[in-house]
Short mmCIF file of C-alpha atoms in Angstrom, two decimals:
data_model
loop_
_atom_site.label_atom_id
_atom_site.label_comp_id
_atom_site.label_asym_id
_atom_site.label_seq_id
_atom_site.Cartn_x
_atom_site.Cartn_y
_atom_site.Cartn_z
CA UNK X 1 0.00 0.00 0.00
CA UNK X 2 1.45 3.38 -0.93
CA UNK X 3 1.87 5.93 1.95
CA UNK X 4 2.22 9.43 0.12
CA UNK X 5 3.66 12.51 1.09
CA UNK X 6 3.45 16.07 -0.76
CA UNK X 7 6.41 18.27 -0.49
CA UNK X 8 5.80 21.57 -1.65
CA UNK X 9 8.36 24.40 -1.95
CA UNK X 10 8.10 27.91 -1.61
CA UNK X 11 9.09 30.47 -4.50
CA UNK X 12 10.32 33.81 -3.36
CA UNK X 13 9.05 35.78 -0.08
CA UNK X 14 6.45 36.14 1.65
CA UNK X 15 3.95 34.30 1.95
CA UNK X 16 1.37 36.48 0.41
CA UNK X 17 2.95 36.69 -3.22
CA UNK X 18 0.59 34.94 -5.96
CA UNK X 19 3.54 31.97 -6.41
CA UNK X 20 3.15 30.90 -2.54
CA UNK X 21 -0.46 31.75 -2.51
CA UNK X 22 -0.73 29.14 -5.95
CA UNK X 23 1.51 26.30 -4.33
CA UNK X 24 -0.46 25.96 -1.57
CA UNK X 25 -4.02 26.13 -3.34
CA UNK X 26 -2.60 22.94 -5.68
CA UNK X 27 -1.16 21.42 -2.33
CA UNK X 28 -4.79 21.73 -1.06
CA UNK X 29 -6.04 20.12 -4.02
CA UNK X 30 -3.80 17.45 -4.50
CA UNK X 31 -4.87 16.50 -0.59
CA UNK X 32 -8.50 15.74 -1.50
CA UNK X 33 -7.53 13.25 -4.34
CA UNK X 34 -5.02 11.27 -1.54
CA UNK X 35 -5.92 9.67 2.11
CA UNK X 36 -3.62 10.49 4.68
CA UNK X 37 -1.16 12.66 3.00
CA UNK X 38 1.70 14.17 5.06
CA UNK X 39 2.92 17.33 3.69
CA UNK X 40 6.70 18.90 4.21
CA UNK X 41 6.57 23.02 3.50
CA UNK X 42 8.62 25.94 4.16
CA UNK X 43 6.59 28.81 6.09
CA UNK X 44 6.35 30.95 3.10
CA UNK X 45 4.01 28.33 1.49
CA UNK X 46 1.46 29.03 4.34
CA UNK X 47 -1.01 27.03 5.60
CA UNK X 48 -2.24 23.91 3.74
CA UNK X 49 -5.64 22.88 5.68
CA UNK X 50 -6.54 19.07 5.96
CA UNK X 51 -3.32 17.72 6.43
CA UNK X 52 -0.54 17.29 9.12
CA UNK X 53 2.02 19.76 7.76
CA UNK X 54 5.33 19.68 9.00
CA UNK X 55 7.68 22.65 7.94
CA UNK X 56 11.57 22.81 6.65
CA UNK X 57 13.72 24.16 9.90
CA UNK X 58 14.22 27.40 8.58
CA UNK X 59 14.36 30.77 10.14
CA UNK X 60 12.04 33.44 9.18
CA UNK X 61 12.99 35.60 6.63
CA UNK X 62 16.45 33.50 6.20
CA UNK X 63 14.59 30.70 3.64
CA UNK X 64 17.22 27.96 2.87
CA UNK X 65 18.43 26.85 -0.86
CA UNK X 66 16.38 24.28 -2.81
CA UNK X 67 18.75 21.73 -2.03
CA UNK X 68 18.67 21.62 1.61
CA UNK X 69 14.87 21.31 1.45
CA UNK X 70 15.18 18.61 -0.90
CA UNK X 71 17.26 16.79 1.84
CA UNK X 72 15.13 17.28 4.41
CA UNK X 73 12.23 16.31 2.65
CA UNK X 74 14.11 12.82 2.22
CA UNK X 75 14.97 12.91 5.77
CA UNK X 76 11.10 13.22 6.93
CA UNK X 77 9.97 10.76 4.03
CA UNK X 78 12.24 8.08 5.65
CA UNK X 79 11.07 9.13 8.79
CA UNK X 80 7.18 8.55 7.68
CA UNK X 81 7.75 5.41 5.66
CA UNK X 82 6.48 7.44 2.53
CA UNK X 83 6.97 5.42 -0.06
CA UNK X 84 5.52 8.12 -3.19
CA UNK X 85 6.20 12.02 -2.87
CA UNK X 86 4.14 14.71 -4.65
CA UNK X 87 6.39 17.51 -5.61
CA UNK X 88 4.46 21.11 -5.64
CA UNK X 89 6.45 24.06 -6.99
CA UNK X 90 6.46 26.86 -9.11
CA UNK X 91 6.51 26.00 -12.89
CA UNK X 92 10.32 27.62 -12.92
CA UNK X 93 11.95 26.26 -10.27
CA UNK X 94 9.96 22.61 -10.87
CA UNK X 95 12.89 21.06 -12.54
CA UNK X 96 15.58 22.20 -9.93
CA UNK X 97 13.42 20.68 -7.04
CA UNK X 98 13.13 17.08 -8.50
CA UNK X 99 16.26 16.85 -9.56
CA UNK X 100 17.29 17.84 -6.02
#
């Protein structure tokens, strides 16, 4: 059975640009379509209702590089026993977070 997890990354500051605002509307969506989704954020995402969210350790207004979000995203999925991730991101910045 899979166990699924969304990770869904911020693009640019704060939280109330149209980019965040967008990432965590499809975040919200994809949650309906998937039981018991975890979902791994940074605070400028916001707040993604319906699911436990847990957030990147990241100071505010200090957001950390793609790559160390990427790694702690692994680090939580492990932690979970996920076993399919959703990536979210902006359209731009899509490719750099999966290939993280």
């Amino acid at each position: 059975m899979k166990k699924s997890g969304i990770v869904a990354f911020a693009f640019g500051a704060p939280r109330i640009i149209l980019s965040n605002w967008l990432i965590a509307e499809i975040t919200s969506r994809l949650l309906q379509g998937i039981e018991e989704t975890l979902v791994y954020t940074q605070y400028d995402v916001g707040f993604v209702p319906v699911a436990k969210v847990e957030y990147a350790n990241e100071k505010p207004g200090n957001p950390l590089p793609t790559l160390r979000i990427a790694r702690g995203a692994v680090q939580w999925a492990k932690q979970h026993g996920l076993t399919e991730l959703w990536v979210v991101a902006a359209k731009p910045h899509l490719w750099r977070c999966v290939r993280d």
